[in-house]
XYZ file of C-alpha atoms in Angstrom:
716
model
C 110.446 86.045 118.237
C 113.860 86.749 116.271
C 112.870 90.395 115.413
C 111.851 90.864 119.071
C 115.235 89.582 120.320
C 117.112 91.727 117.780
C 115.329 94.833 119.108
C 115.677 93.687 122.723
C 119.672 93.334 122.076
C 119.601 96.786 120.287
C 118.219 98.433 123.415
C 120.617 96.658 125.579
C 123.606 97.676 123.654
C 122.395 101.204 123.301
C 121.684 101.376 127.123
C 125.086 99.854 127.892
C 126.760 102.596 125.573
C 125.463 105.445 128.068
C 125.465 103.457 131.455
C 128.002 105.684 132.797
C 125.941 108.734 132.420
C 122.936 106.749 133.687
C 124.651 105.541 136.692
C 125.993 109.229 137.448
C 122.246 110.285 137.220
C 120.653 107.340 139.022
C 123.305 106.581 141.573
C 120.821 106.391 144.472
C 118.305 104.174 142.491
C 118.441 100.588 143.696
C 118.652 99.372 140.088
C 121.111 102.189 139.171
C 118.670 103.479 136.435
C 119.310 100.210 134.545
C 116.054 100.280 132.738
C 116.249 104.008 131.951
C 119.701 103.506 130.341
C 117.789 102.097 127.524
C 115.422 105.068 126.867
C 118.212 107.477 127.679
C 120.704 105.880 125.239
C 118.004 105.604 122.395
C 117.072 109.163 122.863
C 120.495 110.489 122.809
C 121.665 108.347 119.968
C 118.536 109.379 117.967
C 118.860 113.101 118.834
C 122.622 113.360 117.926
C 122.169 111.467 114.809
C 119.191 113.604 113.802
C 121.222 116.775 114.509
C 124.000 115.664 112.407
C 121.732 114.427 109.649
C 119.890 117.778 109.317
C 123.173 119.460 108.891
C 124.002 116.678 106.192
C 127.056 115.587 108.288
C 125.992 112.003 108.615
C 123.429 109.900 106.827
C 120.488 108.255 108.093
C 121.873 104.711 107.884
C 123.393 101.914 109.878
C 126.764 103.565 109.327
C 125.814 106.628 110.958
C 124.088 105.064 113.742
C 127.368 103.099 114.683
C 129.433 106.271 114.433
C 127.137 108.186 116.855
C 126.723 105.142 119.388
C 130.485 104.438 119.269
C 130.917 108.073 119.971
C 128.648 108.190 122.796
C 130.249 105.182 124.286
C 133.718 106.823 123.907
C 132.449 110.053 125.594
C 130.608 108.573 128.388
C 133.191 105.513 129.294
C 136.203 108.138 128.956
C 134.349 110.408 131.295
C 133.541 107.828 133.624
C 137.327 106.737 133.819
C 138.410 110.275 134.240
C 136.152 111.133 137.029
C 136.217 107.889 138.929
C 139.965 107.232 138.775
C 141.704 110.453 138.059
C 139.490 112.779 140.162
C 138.986 109.921 142.739
C 135.180 110.578 142.696
C 134.136 106.800 143.097
C 131.133 108.010 144.926
C 129.701 109.482 141.912
C 129.652 105.871 140.100
C 128.421 103.415 142.864
C 128.941 99.853 142.280
C 126.218 97.070 142.175
C 125.585 94.997 145.332
C 123.405 91.642 145.193
C 120.173 93.479 145.425
C 120.988 95.624 142.643
C 121.802 92.842 140.516
C 118.724 90.918 141.437
C 116.338 93.825 140.509
C 118.170 94.510 137.329
C 117.551 91.060 136.291
C 114.321 91.037 137.266
C 113.373 94.153 135.293
C 115.334 92.743 132.274
C 113.253 89.601 132.210
C 109.992 91.473 132.771
C 110.945 93.809 129.877
C 111.622 91.034 127.479
C 108.663 88.963 128.482
C 106.215 91.726 128.039
C 107.897 92.806 124.719
C 107.420 89.302 123.348
C 103.868 88.982 124.667
C 102.889 92.350 123.383
C 104.185 91.602 119.732
C 102.726 87.963 119.847
C 99.019 89.588 120.608
C 99.669 92.296 118.107
C 100.152 89.686 115.428
C 96.616 88.888 115.574
C 95.760 92.070 114.028
C 98.787 93.490 112.535
C 97.452 95.614 109.687
C 98.164 99.329 109.816
C 94.636 100.058 108.439
C 91.817 102.211 110.211
C 91.771 105.121 112.470
C 95.115 107.049 111.867
C 97.485 104.079 111.209
C 97.668 105.102 107.595
C 99.312 108.310 108.584
C 101.826 106.634 111.080
C 102.572 103.859 108.630
C 103.407 106.374 105.902
C 105.878 108.248 108.057
C 107.642 104.903 108.292
C 107.844 103.928 104.731
C 108.890 107.324 104.029
C 111.639 107.300 106.507
C 112.612 103.984 105.136
C 113.412 105.574 101.715
C 114.949 108.881 103.388
C 118.493 109.587 104.002
C 118.152 113.078 105.246
C 115.729 114.997 107.820
C 113.157 116.130 107.587
C 111.903 113.351 105.583
C 109.299 114.022 102.776
C 105.639 114.197 103.451
C 104.049 111.353 101.644
C 100.838 113.324 101.171
C 102.080 116.585 100.214
C 104.733 115.878 97.358
C 107.519 118.237 97.152
C 107.449 119.466 100.667
C 108.888 118.050 103.898
C 106.837 116.775 106.746
C 105.372 119.479 108.953
C 104.436 117.336 112.081
C 106.053 116.246 115.366
C 107.870 113.495 113.681
C 110.536 112.765 116.452
C 108.568 109.687 117.559
C 108.434 108.014 114.076
C 112.040 108.976 113.382
C 113.098 107.196 116.742
C 111.015 104.107 115.341
C 112.978 104.588 112.110
C 116.295 104.455 114.038
C 115.566 100.937 115.512
C 114.257 100.157 111.836
C 117.590 101.072 110.305
C 119.724 99.546 113.226
C 117.975 96.219 113.166
C 117.239 95.955 109.299
C 113.699 95.109 109.964
C 111.095 96.336 107.287
C 108.676 99.167 108.156
C 105.947 96.786 108.465
C 107.695 94.830 111.324
C 109.133 98.105 112.720
C 105.577 99.626 113.297
C 104.464 96.562 115.331
C 107.718 96.033 117.236
C 107.630 99.491 118.148
C 104.092 99.099 119.619
C 105.259 96.146 121.585
C 108.418 98.178 122.678
C 106.382 100.974 123.994
C 103.692 98.546 125.719
C 106.521 96.763 127.505
C 108.344 100.073 128.419
C 105.028 101.520 129.702
C 104.955 98.887 132.463
C 108.667 98.627 133.630
C 109.689 102.133 133.689
C 107.027 103.206 136.196
C 107.788 100.043 137.930
C 111.390 101.185 138.446
C 110.405 104.730 139.508
C 107.754 103.615 142.035
C 110.110 101.133 143.307
C 112.752 103.837 144.285
C 109.851 106.094 145.538
C 108.702 103.522 147.643
C 112.226 102.368 148.709
C 113.263 105.866 149.548
C 110.303 106.325 152.045
C 110.594 102.919 153.643
C 113.061 100.017 153.763
C 110.493 97.416 153.573
C 110.879 95.379 150.455
C 107.371 94.120 150.508
C 105.954 97.498 149.993
C 108.276 97.906 147.049
C 107.191 94.753 145.542
C 103.643 95.783 146.137
C 103.819 99.393 144.690
C 106.091 98.920 141.888
C 104.189 96.284 139.804
C 100.865 97.894 140.729
C 102.240 101.066 139.259
C 103.586 99.272 135.887
C 100.045 97.840 135.671
C 98.123 101.231 136.443
C 100.151 103.102 133.825
C 100.382 100.315 130.986
C 97.172 98.115 131.314
C 94.566 99.727 133.113
C 91.568 101.868 132.019
C 89.439 104.268 133.894
C 86.237 103.790 135.788
C 84.227 104.137 132.829
C 84.812 100.660 132.126
C 83.914 99.469 135.667
C 80.551 101.335 135.693
C 79.508 100.753 132.020
C 81.474 97.587 131.404
C 80.885 95.674 134.624
C 78.274 97.007 136.776
C 75.415 98.215 134.281
C 75.622 94.885 132.371
C 75.449 92.976 135.475
C 72.407 94.958 136.449
C 70.766 94.628 133.051
C 71.432 90.726 132.945
C 69.464 90.584 136.392
C 66.757 91.942 134.559
C 66.865 89.791 131.657
C 68.587 92.186 129.463
C 71.859 92.381 127.643
C 74.408 95.130 127.306
C 77.565 95.071 125.258
C 80.475 97.156 125.945
C 82.566 98.662 123.179
C 86.043 99.591 124.612
C 86.592 102.945 122.687
C 83.627 104.286 124.691
C 86.171 104.733 127.774
C 87.802 107.188 125.615
C 84.557 109.045 123.966
C 82.394 109.693 127.010
C 82.271 113.405 127.398
C 80.191 114.889 124.773
C 79.099 111.323 123.389
C 76.961 109.947 126.301
C 74.790 111.928 126.360
C 75.228 113.358 122.935
C 76.054 116.998 123.056
C 77.929 119.454 120.761
C 81.119 119.366 122.977
C 82.623 116.023 121.772
C 86.132 115.509 123.345
C 88.769 112.799 123.623
C 90.322 111.387 126.897
C 92.654 108.355 125.734
C 95.207 106.383 127.787
C 98.343 104.189 127.256
C 96.336 100.938 127.420
C 93.975 101.790 124.617
C 96.837 103.212 122.437
C 98.719 99.816 122.887
C 95.344 97.979 121.788
C 94.159 100.340 119.036
C 97.766 100.362 117.394
C 98.064 104.036 116.261
C 101.666 104.768 116.497
C 101.222 108.557 117.290
C 103.878 111.135 118.674
C 102.156 111.077 122.297
C 102.407 107.279 122.478
C 105.863 106.949 121.569
C 106.892 109.869 123.784
C 105.835 107.670 126.886
C 109.162 106.239 126.712
C 110.797 109.621 127.363
C 108.369 111.391 129.530
C 108.420 108.742 132.249
C 112.188 108.774 131.796
C 112.465 112.587 132.450
C 110.251 112.254 135.404
C 112.541 109.782 136.832
C 115.416 112.075 136.243
C 113.872 114.981 138.082
C 113.306 112.685 140.915
C 116.876 111.170 140.785
C 117.947 115.206 141.112
C 116.126 115.450 144.063
C 117.439 112.368 145.605
C 120.920 113.548 144.989
C 120.207 116.984 146.203
C 118.761 115.669 149.495
C 121.634 113.621 150.050
C 124.414 116.335 149.193
C 125.724 119.100 151.464
C 123.662 122.247 150.718
C 125.562 124.957 148.575
C 126.539 128.148 150.171
C 129.231 129.883 148.122
C 128.631 131.362 144.745
C 130.661 128.665 142.884
C 128.805 125.982 144.714
C 125.427 127.721 143.590
C 126.622 127.889 140.053
C 127.227 124.046 140.128
C 123.553 123.581 141.553
C 122.280 125.448 138.333
C 124.589 123.993 135.853
C 124.759 120.159 136.506
C 124.104 117.184 134.641
C 120.519 116.728 135.637
C 119.314 120.072 134.781
C 121.072 119.986 131.209
C 119.786 116.462 130.531
C 116.341 117.633 131.627
C 116.363 120.585 129.517
C 117.606 118.983 126.639
C 114.838 116.206 126.722
C 112.010 118.443 127.687
C 113.187 120.987 124.825
C 113.512 118.099 122.328
C 109.756 117.255 123.101
C 108.726 120.007 120.730
C 110.404 117.408 118.171
C 108.687 114.399 119.408
C 105.447 115.594 120.856
C 105.194 119.534 121.356
C 102.483 119.325 123.827
C 104.753 117.320 126.284
C 107.352 120.200 126.257
C 105.263 122.737 128.259
C 103.632 119.953 130.443
C 106.941 118.407 131.609
C 108.982 121.490 131.677
C 106.144 122.592 134.439
C 106.304 118.886 136.019
C 110.280 119.251 136.356
C 109.979 122.866 137.312
C 107.751 122.045 140.185
C 109.913 119.510 141.935
C 113.116 122.120 141.551
C 110.977 124.512 142.983
C 109.603 122.837 146.071
C 112.686 120.852 147.020
C 114.838 123.816 146.697
C 112.132 125.991 148.626
C 112.643 123.771 151.619
C 116.181 124.983 152.139
C 116.001 128.564 150.859
C 112.823 129.682 151.968
C 114.552 132.092 154.707
C 116.497 133.626 151.716
C 113.925 134.279 148.993
C 116.533 136.426 146.635
C 119.030 133.493 146.520
C 115.970 131.017 145.984
C 114.630 133.148 143.014
C 118.114 133.595 141.598
C 118.634 129.778 141.744
C 115.290 128.951 140.176
C 115.623 131.445 137.466
C 119.088 130.067 136.704
C 117.675 126.560 136.605
C 114.780 127.710 134.238
C 117.213 129.576 131.957
C 119.505 126.686 131.595
C 116.496 124.409 130.889
C 115.101 126.547 128.357
C 118.308 127.546 126.572
C 119.475 123.686 126.338
C 116.113 122.644 125.200
C 115.966 125.566 122.705
C 119.254 124.369 121.264
C 118.345 120.730 121.218
C 115.077 121.374 119.207
C 116.576 124.172 116.923
C 117.171 121.787 113.957
C 113.391 121.083 113.933
C 111.936 124.410 114.949
C 113.733 126.315 112.285
C 112.059 124.053 109.563
C 108.597 123.815 111.284
C 105.571 125.935 111.031
C 103.681 125.839 114.198
C 100.242 124.152 113.834
C 98.434 126.004 116.656
C 99.454 128.377 119.467
C 96.424 130.498 120.031
C 94.884 129.977 123.393
C 91.214 130.798 124.326
C 88.663 130.265 127.272
C 86.361 127.494 127.006
C 82.855 128.130 126.767
C 81.378 124.550 127.689
C 82.387 122.488 130.826
C 82.237 118.708 131.724
C 79.500 117.539 134.117
C 80.706 116.812 137.448
C 79.472 113.207 137.359
C 81.518 112.661 134.085
C 84.474 114.119 135.680
C 84.068 111.658 138.591
C 83.355 108.722 136.406
C 86.731 109.430 134.638
C 88.898 110.944 137.282
C 87.035 110.143 140.512
C 89.326 107.211 141.396
C 92.677 109.323 141.183
C 91.056 112.399 142.585
C 89.960 110.192 145.742
C 93.522 108.972 145.893
C 95.076 112.504 145.887
C 92.503 113.711 148.415
C 93.357 110.728 150.776
C 97.035 111.437 150.254
C 96.709 115.241 151.072
C 94.572 114.553 154.215
C 97.155 111.928 155.436
C 100.177 114.136 154.898
C 98.289 116.948 156.737
C 97.408 114.772 159.437
C 100.880 113.400 159.940
C 102.180 116.836 160.869
C 105.759 116.455 159.749
C 108.132 117.852 157.093
C 107.622 116.126 153.609
C 110.085 113.413 152.744
C 111.715 113.723 149.160
C 109.363 110.935 147.783
C 106.309 112.059 149.291
C 107.069 115.849 147.869
C 107.640 114.363 144.627
C 104.689 112.392 144.450
C 102.539 115.099 145.650
C 103.896 117.241 142.955
C 103.468 114.813 140.013
C 99.878 114.131 141.433
C 98.991 117.901 141.681
C 100.280 118.443 138.162
C 98.115 115.601 137.016
C 95.186 117.196 138.488
C 95.899 120.616 136.981
C 96.207 118.712 133.403
C 92.461 117.547 133.900
C 91.371 120.822 135.253
C 93.225 122.994 132.494
C 90.582 121.915 129.582
C 87.627 123.027 131.756
C 89.281 126.628 131.683
C 91.214 126.973 128.318
C 91.946 125.221 125.061
C 94.310 125.591 122.183
C 92.565 126.692 118.850
C 92.876 124.379 115.805
C 91.129 123.521 112.685
C 88.228 121.551 114.549
C 84.736 122.597 114.682
C 83.003 124.106 117.693
C 81.553 120.544 118.321
C 85.057 119.453 118.939
C 86.768 122.675 119.557
C 88.589 121.250 122.834
C 88.914 117.602 122.037
C 92.654 117.796 121.218
C 93.536 119.810 124.091
C 91.761 117.506 126.462
C 93.399 114.506 124.577
C 96.856 115.732 124.887
C 96.742 117.038 128.489
C 94.785 114.250 129.993
C 96.632 111.674 128.462
C 99.761 112.833 130.333
C 97.627 113.174 133.345
C 96.830 109.519 133.275
C 100.528 108.648 133.109
C 101.280 110.623 136.136
C 98.305 109.224 138.018
C 99.564 105.778 137.076
C 102.722 106.565 138.702
C 101.234 108.150 141.736
C 98.141 106.031 142.661
C 99.941 102.751 143.614
C 102.473 104.692 145.849
C 99.755 106.617 147.586
C 97.640 103.412 148.032
C 100.294 101.179 149.373
C 101.557 104.012 151.678
C 97.981 104.467 153.086
C 97.481 100.700 153.728
C 99.678 101.154 156.970
C 99.437 97.217 157.149
C 103.182 96.644 157.201
C 104.451 99.795 158.843
C 101.771 100.892 161.341
C 103.669 99.742 164.285
C 107.065 100.778 163.183
C 108.439 103.455 165.209
C 110.676 104.562 162.512
C 107.822 105.947 160.461
C 105.576 108.796 161.891
C 102.273 107.606 163.174
C 99.129 109.116 161.450
C 97.217 111.413 163.685
C 93.890 110.729 165.430
C 92.438 112.970 162.679
C 92.501 110.315 160.386
C 92.336 106.824 161.901
C 94.607 104.224 160.802
C 91.577 101.735 159.978
C 90.009 104.322 157.809
C 93.246 104.789 155.884
C 93.534 100.958 155.478
C 89.905 100.789 154.213
C 90.184 103.401 151.705
C 93.543 102.092 150.437
C 92.024 98.449 150.000
C 89.059 99.952 148.249
C 91.324 102.040 145.984
C 93.518 99.057 145.058
C 90.286 96.840 144.341
C 88.830 99.519 141.995
C 92.198 100.072 140.372
C 92.528 96.591 139.671
C 89.181 96.363 138.255
C 90.011 98.953 135.860
C 92.602 96.428 134.596
C 89.757 94.436 133.209
C 89.476 97.047 130.394
C 92.648 95.385 128.919
C 91.187 91.781 128.731
C 88.048 93.227 127.375
C 89.604 95.232 124.627
C 92.110 92.501 123.611
C 89.144 89.936 123.110
C 87.178 92.761 121.169
C 90.111 93.720 119.099
C 92.323 90.837 118.375
C 89.903 88.047 119.029
C 91.158 84.674 120.510
C 94.773 85.285 121.330
C 95.139 81.887 122.905
C 94.543 80.305 119.459
C 98.122 80.707 117.814
C 96.535 79.427 114.582
C 94.728 82.606 114.403
C 97.856 84.838 114.533
C 98.512 86.443 111.125
C 102.096 87.835 111.502
C 104.171 90.932 112.837
C 104.144 92.791 109.532
C 101.842 95.841 109.407
C 102.040 96.070 105.707
C 99.462 93.054 105.514
C 96.649 95.716 104.828
C 97.751 95.700 101.339
C 97.081 92.102 100.598
C 93.966 92.056 102.789
C 92.050 95.361 102.003
C 93.575 96.268 98.273
C 94.197 92.950 96.795
C 94.269 94.692 93.252
C 97.123 96.947 94.233
C 99.221 94.119 96.034
C 101.150 93.198 92.884
C 101.757 97.016 91.806
C 102.762 97.856 95.314
C 105.321 94.990 95.295
C 106.666 96.147 92.040
C 107.016 99.783 92.973
C 108.865 98.693 96.269
C 111.305 96.194 94.416
C 111.885 98.627 91.346
C 111.788 102.320 91.893
C 114.261 103.741 94.364
C 114.526 107.099 95.874
C 111.460 109.347 96.528
C 110.020 110.370 93.143
C 106.391 111.674 93.018
C 103.994 109.035 92.316
C 100.364 110.650 91.641
C 97.282 108.766 92.979
C 93.800 109.927 93.786
C 93.423 111.888 97.350
C 90.456 111.443 99.785
C 89.108 112.474 103.192
C 90.877 111.469 106.126
C 90.219 107.908 107.571
C 89.520 106.922 103.861
C 91.144 104.281 101.960
C 92.804 106.948 99.708
C 96.542 107.686 100.038
C 97.178 103.929 100.192
C 99.787 103.743 97.523
C 101.936 106.543 98.862
C 101.366 104.983 102.551
C 102.449 101.405 101.235
C 105.605 102.676 99.254
C 106.766 105.616 100.797
C 106.602 107.585 97.577
C 105.131 110.877 98.042
C 101.902 111.909 96.166
C 100.713 115.393 95.396
C 97.945 115.411 98.060
C 96.713 112.893 100.325
C 94.388 113.131 103.285
C 92.706 116.630 103.019
C 92.003 117.333 106.855
C 95.241 116.167 107.986
C 97.086 118.180 105.453
C 94.840 121.228 106.345
C 95.868 120.766 109.967
C 99.594 120.259 109.464
C 99.814 123.030 106.807
C 97.163 125.381 108.272
C 96.438 126.481 104.662
C 93.277 124.893 103.394
C 93.590 127.019 100.023
C 96.809 125.222 99.212
C 95.207 121.822 100.010
C 92.084 122.570 98.008
C 94.116 123.673 94.846
C 96.257 120.356 94.860
C 93.136 118.485 94.991
C 91.445 120.243 92.094
C 94.549 119.944 90.189
C 94.864 116.346 90.829
C 91.340 115.813 89.461
C 92.280 117.820 86.260
C 95.185 115.775 85.751
C 92.871 112.354 85.876
C 89.845 113.807 83.980
C 91.091 116.660 81.700
C 90.862 115.869 77.786
C 93.494 118.597 77.196
C 96.943 116.805 77.310
C 98.678 120.207 77.252
C 96.832 121.185 80.634
C 97.692 117.792 81.938
C 101.336 118.096 81.122
C 101.578 121.722 82.601
C 100.134 120.280 85.915
C 102.595 117.317 85.849
C 105.427 120.060 85.492
C 104.040 122.025 88.194
C 104.103 119.182 90.927
C 107.291 117.356 89.443
C 105.281 114.204 89.122
C 107.475 111.269 87.853
C 104.660 108.561 87.860
C 100.879 108.294 87.409
C 99.252 105.535 89.327
C 95.738 104.363 87.709
C 93.939 101.631 89.765
C 90.570 100.789 91.238
C 90.219 103.666 93.611
C 91.439 106.205 90.922
C 88.482 104.705 88.786
C 86.194 104.929 91.539
C 86.957 108.468 92.277
C 86.952 109.929 88.902
C 84.187 108.244 86.838
C 85.473 110.533 83.917
C 89.121 109.310 84.089
C 90.946 109.794 80.677
C 92.810 106.598 80.072
C 93.505 107.659 76.445
C 95.224 111.175 77.585
C 97.118 109.399 80.471
C 98.531 106.686 78.599
C 99.847 108.836 75.754
C 101.909 110.803 78.444
C 104.685 108.460 78.258
C 106.041 104.857 78.878
C 103.651 102.434 80.523
C 105.903 101.073 83.091
C 103.557 98.697 84.660
C 100.267 97.150 83.446
C 98.378 94.166 84.838
C 95.160 94.526 83.146
C 93.539 96.263 86.197
C 96.127 98.623 87.187
C 98.652 100.759 85.001
C 101.411 103.042 86.065
C 102.594 105.748 83.569
C 106.114 107.451 83.611
C 105.442 110.583 81.645
C 107.970 111.621 79.076
C 107.510 115.394 78.722
C 109.388 117.703 76.525
C 111.350 120.402 78.024
C 108.805 123.533 78.022
C 111.851 125.789 77.192
C-alpha cells in the first residue's frame, strides 16, 4: 500500500497548492470543491510544466515539478491574500463550517479507500499484456526515459509521438513525482482513475441535489448512486443477456455463459452484420486495464462539468450585470478562462472531448444567460459570442505547444449509411432514455421556471442523448474498413454520453421519488398530469434497474481477475510482469537493457501486426524501434506507404546477405542496437546471423538472445 499512500499524498499536496483557486470557483459548493482541487491541481501542474518543457525551459523531472508546484502555490495563495485582505472580498473565499469539514473528510476517506481497493484488485492481473496495453505501457516507458516533450515514439524510431499523449504524460507526472517505476505507475493510475470516477460525480451530484433541496437524505441517496452509476455500472445488456436470459435458460435445463466484453460489442456483433461498433464505458475500462486517452481524461471532463455548474451557481447568486464594464467581467472571468483552458487542452489529452465539452459547457452558458437576457437578444448574442471567443482563444493558446507539433489523425466528417436497430438502442440506452423522458415530462408538468440545478441536469442529459444520436447520422472518417467505419466515432461519443448519463440519472431518479419532499410546501407540487405515485413507481423501477447494471462489475471482476478474496493469488502491482510471464527468453535481456543503456538510442526488433506480441522490447524498455505495430502507426501517421517501407527495410536488415545493404539501412534509420531473439527468428526464418554478428560488438549474448552494437565506418 506504500505506493498508494504516496500517490494519495501527492494528490493531496497538489490539490492544496491550488486550493485558493478551487475555493474561488467552487465557493458555493458544500465541500468548497475539495475533491476537485486534486484534479484541477494535477491538470494545471501538468499543463504548465509541459508548456515550459516543450519550450525547453524546464526538464521533465522532479525538480521541474517542484518548481512549477511552488510557483502555482505562491500565485494562488498570493492572490488569495490580496483579494481577501487587501481588497476586502472575503465573500469570494468563504470559510468552512462543520458540514463542510465532515463532507470533505468523507470524500477523502472514500477516495483513499476506493484507490486502495482498486489497486489491490488490479494486482491479481497486473500485466500490461493484451488488447492495447502494449501501446499504453510503451508510452510510459518512453516517458520514463524522456526529458523533453513530445516524447519519442517507441514504434517509429527517429520521430516524436503523433497521438493524444496528454493523459499518458499526466500519468508520467505522477510517476516522476512519486519515483514509481513505469510498471507500478501504469496500475496506480488505473486505480486512481477508478476512485476518481466515483468520487468526482459524487461531489457534483451532492451539490446539484443540495441546491435543489435542503434535505440531506436526498443528497446521500443521489450522490453515492451517481458515483456507482458512473464508475461501477454497465448497461442493460448485462441485465438482459447476463441475468435474464441465463435464468430463463436454466429453467429449461440449459446453460448460458456471459462474457463481459459483450456489453461493449453488441451493435454489429449480435447479430453479426457488417456494421461493427464499440460502445464502452468507464467500468469496462477499469476492469480491462487499457490506459487510454479517453479513460485518463475522465478526471478532467467531470471536473470541467462541475466548474461550469459552479459558474451557473455563482451567476445565479450574483447581481445581474448591466453596465458595459460589468458585462465585460461576465465574459472575462476565472470560470470562462479555466473552462476554456481545460476544454482547449483536451486536444492534447483526448481530442474528441474538446468539441464535446465545448458544446456541453456552451449549452450551460447559453441557457442560464438566456433566462435573463431573452428580452435583449442583441446583448445576449454579444455576451455569448464573447464567452465563446474567450473559451476558444484560451483553449487554442493552451493547446498550441501540442497542435504545432501534431498532424491531425482524422478530420473529415461524412454521413452514415447504416443505422442501429431500435431494439439495440433500447438495450444499451433505454434506461437513461427513460429517465430523461420521465424528467422532461415532470419538468413540463410542474409548470415553473427551471432552477439552476434542474436546468444543468437537463442540459447534461440532452447533450448525452445527442452524443448517442450523432453516430446514427454522421461519423468521422479514419483508416478503419467499411465494416467498422463508425466504430471509433460511436466509441468516443457514447463513452462521454455514459458519463453524463451516470451523473444525471441518479439526480433525476431521486428527484422523481417524491418520497421525502412530496408534502413539502417549499417544493412545487407535480401537477395532476403526472400523478405522484406514477413518478415514484418509475423512480423505484429505474433505481432497481440501475443497481442491477452494477452487477456487471462483479461479473467482470470474477471473469478477469479471478478470486480477489484470496490474497495468495495476488501477483503484484507491476505491469511489467508480462515480460517474465509471456516472454521468459527476453526477461534477462530486457533487465540488462534497462540497467545498462541510458537515453533513447534506437534498438531494432521485429515488427508485427497490431495486438500481436511484436514490439515487446521497445514497450518493455522505452527504446524506440524502427517500426512497431503496423495498423497503429498507420492510424497515427496517416501514411501507410512510409509504414510499409520501414517494415520492408527491417526485413532486409535481418535477412539480407549483403552487408553493405544492411549497413546502409542501419545508417538510414540511425540504428544503435540490433536485437535478435526468439520472435526475430520466428518472424524471419532466413535471418542472417553471420551478417548481423559481423556488424560490430556483441554487447549481450545469453545463448538464446544476442544484441549487436553496429560499428560502422563513416560513409564519407
